Amino acid sequence: MEAIGFLKNSESGRGLFVPLKPKSTPSAPLKLNGTQGIVGKALNFIKCGEDYRPVIELF
């Protein structure tokens, strides 16, 4: 809660709250092949504990 107050009072950032166990993980079809400068989905390059994986997959 202290971090929320800091961001609000200093107007220096944003926060996002995401449940650790989301009800569903929406998945939009992506066409990445052949797009210059794209190496893949960000979630494939993020290292995290398995408990946080469902949250990462939301992005």
PDB file of C-alpha atoms in Angstrom:
ATOM      1  CA  MET A   1       0.000   0.000   0.000  1.00  0.00           C
ATOM      2  CA  GLU A   2       2.934   2.310   0.623  1.00  0.00           C
ATOM      3  CA  ALA A   3       4.029   1.966  -3.002  1.00  0.00           C
ATOM      4  CA  ILE A   4       0.551   2.937  -4.189  1.00  0.00           C
ATOM      5  CA  GLY A   5       0.650   6.066  -2.051  1.00  0.00           C
ATOM      6  CA  PHE A   6       4.090   6.960  -3.378  1.00  0.00           C
ATOM      7  CA  LEU A   7       3.029   6.654  -7.015  1.00  0.00           C
ATOM      8  CA  LYS A   8      -0.135   8.616  -6.386  1.00  0.00           C
ATOM      9  CA  ASN A   9       1.506  11.431  -4.419  1.00  0.00           C
ATOM     10  CA  SER A  10       4.541  11.857  -6.660  1.00  0.00           C
ATOM     11  CA  GLU A  11       2.639  11.353  -9.926  1.00  0.00           C
ATOM     12  CA  SER A  12       5.663   9.406 -11.138  1.00  0.00           C
ATOM     13  CA  GLY A  13       4.344   6.116 -12.374  1.00  0.00           C
ATOM     14  CA  ARG A  14       1.584   3.599 -12.751  1.00  0.00           C
ATOM     15  CA  GLY A  15       0.668   0.410 -11.030  1.00  0.00           C
ATOM     16  CA  LEU A  16      -1.221  -2.625 -12.219  1.00  0.00           C
ATOM     17  CA  PHE A  17      -2.783  -5.274 -10.039  1.00  0.00           C
ATOM     18  CA  VAL A  18      -3.194  -8.713 -11.553  1.00  0.00           C
ATOM     19  CA  PRO A  19      -4.478 -11.766  -9.673  1.00  0.00           C
ATOM     20  CA  LEU A  20      -1.935 -14.559  -9.289  1.00  0.00           C
ATOM     21  CA  LYS A  21      -4.615 -17.037 -10.323  1.00  0.00           C
ATOM     22  CA  PRO A  22      -6.535 -15.409 -13.184  1.00  0.00           C
ATOM     23  CA  LYS A  23      -9.886 -16.937 -14.138  1.00  0.00           C
ATOM     24  CA  SER A  24      -8.763 -17.313 -17.731  1.00  0.00           C
ATOM     25  CA  THR A  25      -5.841 -16.448 -19.917  1.00  0.00           C
ATOM     26  CA  PRO A  26      -7.054 -14.793 -23.107  1.00  0.00           C
ATOM     27  CA  SER A  27      -5.008 -15.598 -26.121  1.00  0.00           C
ATOM     28  CA  ALA A  28      -5.082 -13.555 -29.281  1.00  0.00           C
ATOM     29  CA  PRO A  29      -3.608 -15.108 -32.394  1.00  0.00           C
ATOM     30  CA  LEU A  30      -0.323 -13.456 -33.277  1.00  0.00           C
ATOM     31  CA  LYS A  31       1.420 -13.529 -36.607  1.00  0.00           C
ATOM     32  CA  LEU A  32       5.041 -12.905 -35.713  1.00  0.00           C
ATOM     33  CA  ASN A  33       6.819 -14.812 -38.441  1.00  0.00           C
ATOM     34  CA  GLY A  34       8.408 -12.562 -41.002  1.00  0.00           C
ATOM     35  CA  THR A  35       7.888  -9.334 -39.068  1.00  0.00           C
ATOM     36  CA  GLN A  36      11.165  -7.439 -39.025  1.00  0.00           C
ATOM     37  CA  GLY A  37      12.544  -6.750 -35.553  1.00  0.00           C
ATOM     38  CA  ILE A  38      10.311  -9.217 -33.709  1.00  0.00           C
ATOM     39  CA  VAL A  39      12.055 -12.191 -32.134  1.00  0.00           C
ATOM     40  CA  GLY A  40       9.033 -13.754 -30.448  1.00  0.00           C
ATOM     41  CA  LYS A  41       6.568 -13.386 -27.612  1.00  0.00           C
ATOM     42  CA  ALA A  42       7.917 -11.572 -24.553  1.00  0.00           C
ATOM     43  CA  LEU A  43       6.690 -14.350 -22.257  1.00  0.00           C
ATOM     44  CA  ASN A  44       9.217 -16.701 -23.860  1.00  0.00           C
ATOM     45  CA  PHE A  45      12.062 -14.451 -22.672  1.00  0.00           C
ATOM     46  CA  ILE A  46      10.876 -13.762 -19.115  1.00  0.00           C
ATOM     47  CA  LYS A  47      12.244 -15.842 -16.252  1.00  0.00           C
ATOM     48  CA  CYS A  48       9.970 -16.209 -13.248  1.00  0.00           C
ATOM     49  CA  GLY A  49       8.769 -18.710 -10.713  1.00  0.00           C
ATOM     50  CA  GLU A  50       6.018 -21.080 -11.813  1.00  0.00           C
ATOM     51  CA  ASP A  51       3.602 -19.360  -9.408  1.00  0.00           C
ATOM     52  CA  TYR A  52       3.873 -16.193 -11.518  1.00  0.00           C
ATOM     53  CA  ARG A  53       3.695 -17.842 -14.946  1.00  0.00           C
ATOM     54  CA  PRO A  54      -0.108 -17.387 -15.360  1.00  0.00           C
ATOM     55  CA  VAL A  55       0.348 -13.652 -14.760  1.00  0.00           C
ATOM     56  CA  ILE A  56       3.137 -13.394 -17.353  1.00  0.00           C
ATOM     57  CA  GLU A  57       0.991 -15.256 -19.887  1.00  0.00           C
ATOM     58  CA  LEU A  58      -1.660 -12.526 -19.597  1.00  0.00           C
ATOM     59  CA  PHE A  59       0.750 -10.080 -21.220  1.00  0.00           C
TER      60      PHE A  59
END
